[in-house]
Short mmCIF file of C-alpha atoms and ligand atoms in Angstrom, two decimals:
data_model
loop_
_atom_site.label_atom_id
_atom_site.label_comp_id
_atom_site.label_asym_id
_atom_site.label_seq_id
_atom_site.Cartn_x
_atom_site.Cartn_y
_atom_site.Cartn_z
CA UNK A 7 22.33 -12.04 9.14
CA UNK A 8 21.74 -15.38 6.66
CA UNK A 9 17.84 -14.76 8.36
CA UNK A 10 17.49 -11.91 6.24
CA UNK A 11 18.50 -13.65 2.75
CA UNK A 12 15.72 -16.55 3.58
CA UNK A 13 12.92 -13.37 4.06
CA UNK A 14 10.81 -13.69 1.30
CA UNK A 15 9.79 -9.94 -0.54
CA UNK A 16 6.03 -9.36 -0.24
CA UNK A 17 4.35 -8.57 -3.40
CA UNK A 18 0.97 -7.10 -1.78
CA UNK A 19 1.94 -3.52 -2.06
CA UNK A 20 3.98 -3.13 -5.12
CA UNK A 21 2.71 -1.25 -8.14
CA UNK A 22 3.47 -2.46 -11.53
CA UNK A 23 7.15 -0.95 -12.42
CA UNK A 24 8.56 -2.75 -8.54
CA UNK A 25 6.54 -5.69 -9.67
CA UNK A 26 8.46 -5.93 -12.94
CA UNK A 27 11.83 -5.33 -11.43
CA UNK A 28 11.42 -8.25 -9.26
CA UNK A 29 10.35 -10.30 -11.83
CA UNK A 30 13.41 -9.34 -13.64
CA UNK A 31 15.58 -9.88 -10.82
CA UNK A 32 14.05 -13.68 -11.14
CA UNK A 33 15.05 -13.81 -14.39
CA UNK A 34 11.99 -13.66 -16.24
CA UNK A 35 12.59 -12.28 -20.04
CA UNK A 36 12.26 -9.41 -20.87
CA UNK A 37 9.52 -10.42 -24.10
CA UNK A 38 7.16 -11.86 -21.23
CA UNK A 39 7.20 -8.71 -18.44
CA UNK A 40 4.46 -6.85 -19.42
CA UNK A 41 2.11 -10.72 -19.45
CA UNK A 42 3.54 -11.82 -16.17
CA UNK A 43 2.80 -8.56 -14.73
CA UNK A 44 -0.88 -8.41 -15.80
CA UNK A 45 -0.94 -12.14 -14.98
CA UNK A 46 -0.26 -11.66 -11.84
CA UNK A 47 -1.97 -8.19 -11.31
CA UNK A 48 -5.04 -9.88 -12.12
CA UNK A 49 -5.02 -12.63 -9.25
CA UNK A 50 -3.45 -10.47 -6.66
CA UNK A 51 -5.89 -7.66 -7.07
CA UNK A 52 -9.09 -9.24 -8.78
CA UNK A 53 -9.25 -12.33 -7.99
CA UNK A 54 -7.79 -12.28 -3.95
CA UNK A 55 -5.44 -15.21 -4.77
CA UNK A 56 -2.84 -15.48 -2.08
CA UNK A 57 -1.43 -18.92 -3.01
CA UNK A 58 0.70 -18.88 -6.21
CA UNK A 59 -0.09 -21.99 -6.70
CA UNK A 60 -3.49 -21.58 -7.69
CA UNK A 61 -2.34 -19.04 -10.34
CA UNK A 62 -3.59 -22.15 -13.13
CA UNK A 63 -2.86 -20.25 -15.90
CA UNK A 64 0.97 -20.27 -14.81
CA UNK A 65 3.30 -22.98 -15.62
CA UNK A 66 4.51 -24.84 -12.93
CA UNK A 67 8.01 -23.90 -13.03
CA UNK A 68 7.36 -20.23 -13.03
CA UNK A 69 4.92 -20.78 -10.04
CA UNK A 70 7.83 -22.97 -8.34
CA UNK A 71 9.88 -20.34 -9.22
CA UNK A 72 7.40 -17.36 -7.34
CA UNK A 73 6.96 -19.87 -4.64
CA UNK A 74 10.17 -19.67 -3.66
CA UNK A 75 11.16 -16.70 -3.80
CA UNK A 76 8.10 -14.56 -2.89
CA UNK A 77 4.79 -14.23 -0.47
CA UNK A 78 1.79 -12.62 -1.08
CA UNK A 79 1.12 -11.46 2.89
CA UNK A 80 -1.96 -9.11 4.36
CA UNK A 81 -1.90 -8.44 8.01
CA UNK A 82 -3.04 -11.12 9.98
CA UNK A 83 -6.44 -10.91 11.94
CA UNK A 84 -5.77 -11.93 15.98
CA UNK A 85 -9.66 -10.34 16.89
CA UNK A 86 -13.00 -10.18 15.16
CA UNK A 87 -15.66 -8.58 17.21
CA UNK A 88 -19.35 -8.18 15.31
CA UNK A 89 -21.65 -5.31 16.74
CA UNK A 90 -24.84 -6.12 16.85
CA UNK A 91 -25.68 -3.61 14.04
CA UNK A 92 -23.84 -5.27 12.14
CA UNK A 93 -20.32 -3.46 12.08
CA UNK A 94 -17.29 -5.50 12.68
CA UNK A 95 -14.05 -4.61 14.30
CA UNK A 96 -10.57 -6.11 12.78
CA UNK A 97 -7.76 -6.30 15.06
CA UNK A 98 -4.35 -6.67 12.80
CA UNK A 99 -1.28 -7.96 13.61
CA UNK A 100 1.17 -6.61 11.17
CA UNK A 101 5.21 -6.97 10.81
CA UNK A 102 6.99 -7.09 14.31
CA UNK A 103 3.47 -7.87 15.65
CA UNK A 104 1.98 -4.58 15.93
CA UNK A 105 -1.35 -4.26 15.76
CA UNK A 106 -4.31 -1.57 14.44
CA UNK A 107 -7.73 -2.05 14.07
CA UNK A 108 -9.81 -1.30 10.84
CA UNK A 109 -13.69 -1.17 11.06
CA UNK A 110 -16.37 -2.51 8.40
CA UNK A 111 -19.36 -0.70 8.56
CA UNK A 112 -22.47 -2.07 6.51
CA UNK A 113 -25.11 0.25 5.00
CA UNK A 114 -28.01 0.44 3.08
CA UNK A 115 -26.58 -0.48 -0.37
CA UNK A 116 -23.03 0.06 0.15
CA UNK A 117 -20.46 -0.39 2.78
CA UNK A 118 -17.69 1.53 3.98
CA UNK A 119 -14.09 0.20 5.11
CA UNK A 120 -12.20 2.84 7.32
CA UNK A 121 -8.78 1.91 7.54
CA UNK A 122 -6.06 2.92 9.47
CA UNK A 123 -2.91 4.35 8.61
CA UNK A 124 -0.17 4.44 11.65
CA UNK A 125 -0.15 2.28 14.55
CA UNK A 126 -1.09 4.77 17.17
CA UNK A 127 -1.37 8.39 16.74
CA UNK A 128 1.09 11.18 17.20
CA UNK A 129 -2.03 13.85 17.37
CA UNK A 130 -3.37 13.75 20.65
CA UNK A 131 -6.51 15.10 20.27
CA UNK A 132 -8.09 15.37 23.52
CA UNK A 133 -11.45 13.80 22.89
CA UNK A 134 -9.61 11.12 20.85
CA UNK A 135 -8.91 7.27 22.35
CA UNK A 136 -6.24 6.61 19.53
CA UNK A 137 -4.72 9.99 20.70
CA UNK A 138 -3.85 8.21 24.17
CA UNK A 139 -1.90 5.94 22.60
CA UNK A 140 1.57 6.33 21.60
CA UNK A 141 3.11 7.01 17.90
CA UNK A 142 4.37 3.43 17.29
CA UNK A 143 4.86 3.89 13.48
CA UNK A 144 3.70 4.15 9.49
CA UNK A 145 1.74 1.45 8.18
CA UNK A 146 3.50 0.05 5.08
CA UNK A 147 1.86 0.19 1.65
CA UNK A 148 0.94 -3.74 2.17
CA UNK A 149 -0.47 -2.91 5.49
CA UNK A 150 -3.17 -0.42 4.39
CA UNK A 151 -3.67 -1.94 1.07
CA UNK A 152 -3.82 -5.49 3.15
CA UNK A 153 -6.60 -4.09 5.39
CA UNK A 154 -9.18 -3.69 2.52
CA UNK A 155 -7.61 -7.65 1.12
CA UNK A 156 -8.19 -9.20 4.50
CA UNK A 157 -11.72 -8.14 4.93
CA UNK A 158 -12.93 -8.89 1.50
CA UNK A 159 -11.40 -12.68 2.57
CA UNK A 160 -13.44 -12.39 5.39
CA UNK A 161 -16.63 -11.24 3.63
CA UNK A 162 -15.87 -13.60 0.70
CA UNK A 163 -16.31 -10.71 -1.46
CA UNK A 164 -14.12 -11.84 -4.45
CA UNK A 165 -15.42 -12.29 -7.28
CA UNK A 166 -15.55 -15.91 -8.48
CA UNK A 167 -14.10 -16.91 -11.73
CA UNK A 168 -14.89 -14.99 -14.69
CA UNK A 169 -17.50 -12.71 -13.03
CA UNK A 170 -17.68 -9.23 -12.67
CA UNK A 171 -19.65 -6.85 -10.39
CA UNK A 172 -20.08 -2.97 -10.06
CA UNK A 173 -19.06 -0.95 -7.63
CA UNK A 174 -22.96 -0.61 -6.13
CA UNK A 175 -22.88 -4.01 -5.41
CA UNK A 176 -19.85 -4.24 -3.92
CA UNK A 177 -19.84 -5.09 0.04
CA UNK A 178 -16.47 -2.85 0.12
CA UNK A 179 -17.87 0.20 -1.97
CA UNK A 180 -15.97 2.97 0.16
CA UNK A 181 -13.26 3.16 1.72
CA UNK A 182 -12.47 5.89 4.26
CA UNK A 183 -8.97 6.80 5.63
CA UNK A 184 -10.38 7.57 9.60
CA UNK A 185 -8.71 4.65 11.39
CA UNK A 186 -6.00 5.07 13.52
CA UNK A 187 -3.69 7.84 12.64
CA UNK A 188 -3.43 10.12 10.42
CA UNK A 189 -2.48 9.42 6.94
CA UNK A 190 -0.87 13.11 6.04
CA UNK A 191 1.69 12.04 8.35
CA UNK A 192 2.64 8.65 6.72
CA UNK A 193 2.02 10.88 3.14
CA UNK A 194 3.95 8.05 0.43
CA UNK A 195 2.16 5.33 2.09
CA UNK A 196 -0.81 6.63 2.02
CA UNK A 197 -0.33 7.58 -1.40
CA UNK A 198 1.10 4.35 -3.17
CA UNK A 199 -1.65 2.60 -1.43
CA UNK A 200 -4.47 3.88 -2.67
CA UNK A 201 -3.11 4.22 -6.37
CA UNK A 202 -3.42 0.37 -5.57
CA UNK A 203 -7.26 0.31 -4.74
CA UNK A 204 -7.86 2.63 -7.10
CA UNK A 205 -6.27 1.07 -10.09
CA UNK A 206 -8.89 0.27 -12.57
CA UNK A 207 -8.20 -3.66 -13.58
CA UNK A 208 -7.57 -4.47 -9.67
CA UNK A 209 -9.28 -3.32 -6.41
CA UNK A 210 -11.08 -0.57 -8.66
CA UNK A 211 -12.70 1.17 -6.22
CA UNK A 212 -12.63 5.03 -7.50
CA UNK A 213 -11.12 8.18 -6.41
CA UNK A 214 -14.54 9.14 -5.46
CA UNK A 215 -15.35 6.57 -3.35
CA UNK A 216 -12.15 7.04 -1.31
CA UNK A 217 -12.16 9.81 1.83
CA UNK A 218 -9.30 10.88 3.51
CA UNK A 219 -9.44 12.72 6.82
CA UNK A 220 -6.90 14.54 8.06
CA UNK A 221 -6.74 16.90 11.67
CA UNK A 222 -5.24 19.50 9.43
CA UNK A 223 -1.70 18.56 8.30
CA UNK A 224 -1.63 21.64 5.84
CA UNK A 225 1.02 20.94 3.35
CA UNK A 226 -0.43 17.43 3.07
CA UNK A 227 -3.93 18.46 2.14
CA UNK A 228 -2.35 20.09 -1.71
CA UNK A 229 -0.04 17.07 -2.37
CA UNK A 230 -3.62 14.78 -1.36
CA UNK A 231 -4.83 16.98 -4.12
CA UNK A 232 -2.49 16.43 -6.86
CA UNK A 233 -0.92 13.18 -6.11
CA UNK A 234 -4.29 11.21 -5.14
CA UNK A 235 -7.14 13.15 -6.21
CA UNK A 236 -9.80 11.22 -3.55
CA UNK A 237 -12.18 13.40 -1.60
CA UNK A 238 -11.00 14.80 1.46
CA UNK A 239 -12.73 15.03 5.29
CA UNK A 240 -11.49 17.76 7.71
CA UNK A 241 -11.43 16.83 11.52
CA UNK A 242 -12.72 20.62 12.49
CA UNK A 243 -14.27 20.16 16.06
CA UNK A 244 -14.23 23.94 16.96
CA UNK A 245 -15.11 27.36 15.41
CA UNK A 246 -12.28 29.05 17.35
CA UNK A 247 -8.77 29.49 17.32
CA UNK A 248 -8.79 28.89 21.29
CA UNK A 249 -10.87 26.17 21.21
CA UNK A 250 -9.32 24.67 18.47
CA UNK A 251 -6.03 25.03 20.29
CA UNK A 252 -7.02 22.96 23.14
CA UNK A 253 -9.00 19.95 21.68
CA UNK A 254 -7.11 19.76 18.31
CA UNK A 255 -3.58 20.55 19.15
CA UNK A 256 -2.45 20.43 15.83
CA UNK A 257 -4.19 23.79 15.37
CA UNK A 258 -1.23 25.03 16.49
CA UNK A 259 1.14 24.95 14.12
CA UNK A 260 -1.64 25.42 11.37
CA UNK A 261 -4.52 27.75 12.56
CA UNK A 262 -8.34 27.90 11.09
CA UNK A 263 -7.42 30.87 8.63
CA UNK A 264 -4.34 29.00 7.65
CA UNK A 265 -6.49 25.08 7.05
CA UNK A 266 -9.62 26.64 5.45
CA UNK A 267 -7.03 28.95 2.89
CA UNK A 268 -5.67 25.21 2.00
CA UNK A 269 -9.12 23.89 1.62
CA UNK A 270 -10.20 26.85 -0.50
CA UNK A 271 -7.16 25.67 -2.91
CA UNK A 272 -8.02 21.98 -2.73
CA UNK A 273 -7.47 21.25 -6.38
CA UNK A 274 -10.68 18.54 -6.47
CA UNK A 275 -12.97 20.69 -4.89
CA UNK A 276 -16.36 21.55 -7.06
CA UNK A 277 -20.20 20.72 -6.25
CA UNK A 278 -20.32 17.23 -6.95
CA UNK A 279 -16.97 16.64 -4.88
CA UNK A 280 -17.19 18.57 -1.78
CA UNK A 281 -14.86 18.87 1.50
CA UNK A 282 -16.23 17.08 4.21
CA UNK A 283 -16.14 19.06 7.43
CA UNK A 284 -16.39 16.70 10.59
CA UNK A 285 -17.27 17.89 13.72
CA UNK A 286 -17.81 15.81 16.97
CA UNK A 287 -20.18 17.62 19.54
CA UNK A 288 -19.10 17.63 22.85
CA UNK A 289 -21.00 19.23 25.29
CA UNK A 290 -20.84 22.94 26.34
CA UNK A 291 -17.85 23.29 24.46
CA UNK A 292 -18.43 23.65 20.80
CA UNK A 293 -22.25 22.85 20.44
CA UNK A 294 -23.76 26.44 21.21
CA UNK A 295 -25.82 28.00 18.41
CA UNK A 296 -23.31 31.16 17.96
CA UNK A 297 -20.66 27.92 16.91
CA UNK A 298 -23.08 27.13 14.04
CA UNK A 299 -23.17 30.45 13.13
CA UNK A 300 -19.68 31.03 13.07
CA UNK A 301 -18.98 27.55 11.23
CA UNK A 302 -21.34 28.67 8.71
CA UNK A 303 -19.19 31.84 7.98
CA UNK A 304 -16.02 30.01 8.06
CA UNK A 305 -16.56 27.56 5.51
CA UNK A 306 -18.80 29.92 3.18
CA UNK A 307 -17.57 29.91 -0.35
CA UNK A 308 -16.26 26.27 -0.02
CA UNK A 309 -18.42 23.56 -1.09
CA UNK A 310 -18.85 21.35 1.71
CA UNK A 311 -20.96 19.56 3.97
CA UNK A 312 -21.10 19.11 7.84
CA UNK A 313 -20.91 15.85 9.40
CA UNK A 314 -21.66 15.78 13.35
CA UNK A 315 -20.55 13.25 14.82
CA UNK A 316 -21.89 13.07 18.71
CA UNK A 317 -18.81 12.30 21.11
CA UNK A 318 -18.14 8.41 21.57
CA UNK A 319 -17.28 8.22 25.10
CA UNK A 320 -14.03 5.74 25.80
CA UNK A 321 -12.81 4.85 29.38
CA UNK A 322 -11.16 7.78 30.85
CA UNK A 323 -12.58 10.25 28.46
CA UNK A 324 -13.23 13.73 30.19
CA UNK A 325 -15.68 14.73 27.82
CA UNK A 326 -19.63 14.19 27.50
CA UNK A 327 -21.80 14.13 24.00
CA UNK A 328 -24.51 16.76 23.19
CA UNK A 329 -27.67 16.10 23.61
CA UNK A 330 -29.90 15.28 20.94
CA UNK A 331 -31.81 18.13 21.26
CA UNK A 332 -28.89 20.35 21.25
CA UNK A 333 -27.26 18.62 18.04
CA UNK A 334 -30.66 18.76 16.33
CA UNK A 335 -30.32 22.58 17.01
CA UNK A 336 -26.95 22.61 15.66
CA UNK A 337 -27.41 21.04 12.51
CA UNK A 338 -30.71 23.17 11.15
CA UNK A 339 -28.86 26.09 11.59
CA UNK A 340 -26.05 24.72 9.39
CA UNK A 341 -28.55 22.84 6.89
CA UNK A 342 -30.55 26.59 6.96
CA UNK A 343 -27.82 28.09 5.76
CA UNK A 344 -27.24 25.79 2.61
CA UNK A 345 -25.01 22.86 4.13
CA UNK A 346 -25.80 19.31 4.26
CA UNK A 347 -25.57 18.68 8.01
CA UNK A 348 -26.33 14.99 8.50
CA UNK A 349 -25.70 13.77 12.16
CA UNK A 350 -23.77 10.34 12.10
CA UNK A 351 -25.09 7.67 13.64
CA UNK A 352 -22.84 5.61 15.79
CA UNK A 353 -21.74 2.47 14.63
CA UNK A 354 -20.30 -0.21 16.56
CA UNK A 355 -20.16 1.52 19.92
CA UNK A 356 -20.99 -2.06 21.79
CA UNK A 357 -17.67 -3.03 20.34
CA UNK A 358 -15.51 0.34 21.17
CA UNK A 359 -15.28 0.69 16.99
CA UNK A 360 -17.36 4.23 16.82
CA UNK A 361 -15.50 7.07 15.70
CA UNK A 362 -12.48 7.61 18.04
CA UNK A 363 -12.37 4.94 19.74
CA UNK A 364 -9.96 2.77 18.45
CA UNK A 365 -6.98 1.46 20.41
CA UNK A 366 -4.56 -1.15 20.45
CA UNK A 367 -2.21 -2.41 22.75
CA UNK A 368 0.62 -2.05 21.14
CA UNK A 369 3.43 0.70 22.37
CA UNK A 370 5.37 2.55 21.71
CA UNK A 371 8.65 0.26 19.57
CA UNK A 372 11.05 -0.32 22.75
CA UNK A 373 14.88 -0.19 22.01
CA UNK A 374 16.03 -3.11 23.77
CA UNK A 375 16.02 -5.98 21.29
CA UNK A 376 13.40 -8.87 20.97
CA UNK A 377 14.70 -11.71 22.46
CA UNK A 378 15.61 -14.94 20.02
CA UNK A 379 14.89 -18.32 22.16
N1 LIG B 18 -6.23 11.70 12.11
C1 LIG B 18 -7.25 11.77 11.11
C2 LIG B 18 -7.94 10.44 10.90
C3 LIG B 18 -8.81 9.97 12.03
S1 LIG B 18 -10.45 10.12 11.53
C4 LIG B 18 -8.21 12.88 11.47
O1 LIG B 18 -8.09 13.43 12.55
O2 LIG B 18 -9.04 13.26 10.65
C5 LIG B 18 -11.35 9.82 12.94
C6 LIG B 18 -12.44 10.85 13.12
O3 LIG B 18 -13.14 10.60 14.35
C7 LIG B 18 -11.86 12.24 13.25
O4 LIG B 18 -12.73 13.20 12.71
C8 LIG B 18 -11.81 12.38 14.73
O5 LIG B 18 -11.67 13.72 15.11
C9 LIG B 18 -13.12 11.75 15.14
N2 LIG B 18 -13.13 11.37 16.55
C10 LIG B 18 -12.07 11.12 17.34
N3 LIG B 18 -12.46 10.80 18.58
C11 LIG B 18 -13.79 10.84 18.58
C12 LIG B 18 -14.77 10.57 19.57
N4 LIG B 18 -14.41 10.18 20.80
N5 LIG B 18 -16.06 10.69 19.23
C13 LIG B 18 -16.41 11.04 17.97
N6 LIG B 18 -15.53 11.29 16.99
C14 LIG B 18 -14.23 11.20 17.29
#
């Protein structure tokens, strides 16, 4: 067991009050918290430091004294793959060596992170590659906040000394929670995490700016509400309970009636903050006109808009994407009726980071111990 005194607590992840008790526990006085905290608030979060002892405006002792006792630690990257459109696929390594995969995703004047919450997926949506692979487990706080630290250090997106910059600039402007898993299931995480990003004098990168998606976990969608406040994206897929059933399995256990009454109560949602309904069209299955129809009725009365995304194939997928024509179809009928409908464009497919099809290797934790050499 002595291993386990010598592990040194991570600070990436706490918010203030856990930062302050471990300063306490160090022994620094009570007269200097509320400094020390900002202090090192400020280089964590603004400034990307990850070596306390480039915190200059710290003596040395008390930088000796962090040092030793703590580590500032974001998952490692083991793969970078760049698309040639310019996305770029992170494979992470994370405590125990697990690994998950986050995507950047450069656009006109802004970019968009989408981060993962779980290693693997406990879901198994059908036309899903992360659904193939096993639950492994949560993501901590200092994994998910980590993902968004690791690829501003690989961007070199921090700001240099003394500078500031506004979110429009920003490389990192959004971040979106569609990586692997799904981050109603790994709620506090989740939750603590982005209070991180979103704290103003850190990663400051507003509520609004910040999407979860979610298959549908129904009691998660009202505590998203009050407890984080971002803007929310609803993996539909299918205008029927029986379709809905099959390719969404979580449908289940909460049906259409029973998601769109929880999206109806979404405590965020007005006009300038709308629910995000994402559909992926696959094929003579849920691309017909009458399912445009009927998704128009179903979400009336909540302000949304429609995001189609066609089906990214993945190896051993049984499903095939909608033709253009047939998507173009869909989404003037939805756009007709009032609804944005914008189709996404793939991104990244030449390096399997598209929508659904990330994957690692990583299964499910085995019971027998790891072997010490
Ligand atoms: N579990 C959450 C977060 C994942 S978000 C959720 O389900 O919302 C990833 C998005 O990509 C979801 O909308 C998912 O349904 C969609 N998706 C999954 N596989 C896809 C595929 N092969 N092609 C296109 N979109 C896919």
């Amino acid at each position: 067991m002595s291993q386990i005194d010598v592990v040194k607590e991570n600070l990436i992840g706490l918010n203030r009050p856990e930062l302050s008790e471990t300063l306490i526990r160090l022994g620094v006085p009570k007269s200097k918290l509320k400094m020390r905290v900002e202090q090192l608030w400020n280089w964590i979060y603004v400034r990307g430091c990850r070596d306390f002892w480039d915190m200059s405006n710290l003596a040395k002792e008390f930088r000796d004294l962090l040092a030793q006792n703590l580590t500032l630690e974001v998952p490692d990257c083991k793969v970078r793959k760049i698309s040639v459109d310019g996305t770029r696929k992170y494979l992470f390594k994370g405590d125990n060596g697990h690994e998950f995969e986050t995507v950047y995703i450069p656009e006109e004047g802004r970019g968009t992170l989408c981060v993962s919450s779980q290693v693997g997926c406990t879901l198994n949506c059908t036309f899903c590659h992360t659904g193939t692979q096993a639950w492994v487990r949560n993501l901590t706080i200092a994994e998910i906040v980590g993902q968004i630290m690791a690829v501003r250090d690989d961007l070199n997106e921090w700001p240099k000394e003394g500078s500031t910059y506004k979110s429009e600039q920003r490389l990192i402007s959004n971040v979106v929670l569609m990586g692997m898993g799904e981050p109603l299931y790994n709620f506090e995480n989740v939750r603590d995490a982005m209070k991180i990003v979103m704290d103003g004098d850190g990663l400051s990168i507003s509520r609004r700016r910040i999407t979860l998606s979610t298959a549908g976990v129904v009691p998660g969608i009202k505590r998203a509400g009050e407890e984080i406040g971002c803007r929310l994206a609803i993996s539909f897929h299918a205008t029927t309970d029986e379709i809905r059933d099959k390719i969404v399995p979580i449908n289940r256990k909460w049906n259409i009636a029973t998601l769109l009454d929880a999206l109806r109560n979404y405590p965020r949602v007005t006009n300038s903050d709308r629910i995000t309904f994402e559909y992926v069209m696959l094929k003579n299955l849920n691309d017909s006109d009458e399912d445009a129809h009927r998704l128009v009725s179903l979400i009336r009365n909540i302000p949304s808009k429609v995001n189609l995304i066609p089906f990214n194939s993945w190896p051993g997928s049984n499903f095939e994407r909608s033709t253009p024509e047939r998507i173009a179809n869909f989404a003037q009928i939805i756009y007709n009726s009032g609804y944005p409908s914008p189709v996404r464009t793939p991104r990244g497919e030449d390096i399997m980071a598209a929508c659904g099809q990330l994957k690692s290797e990583t299964e499910r934790l085995r019971r027998k111990p790891v072997s010490v050499k």
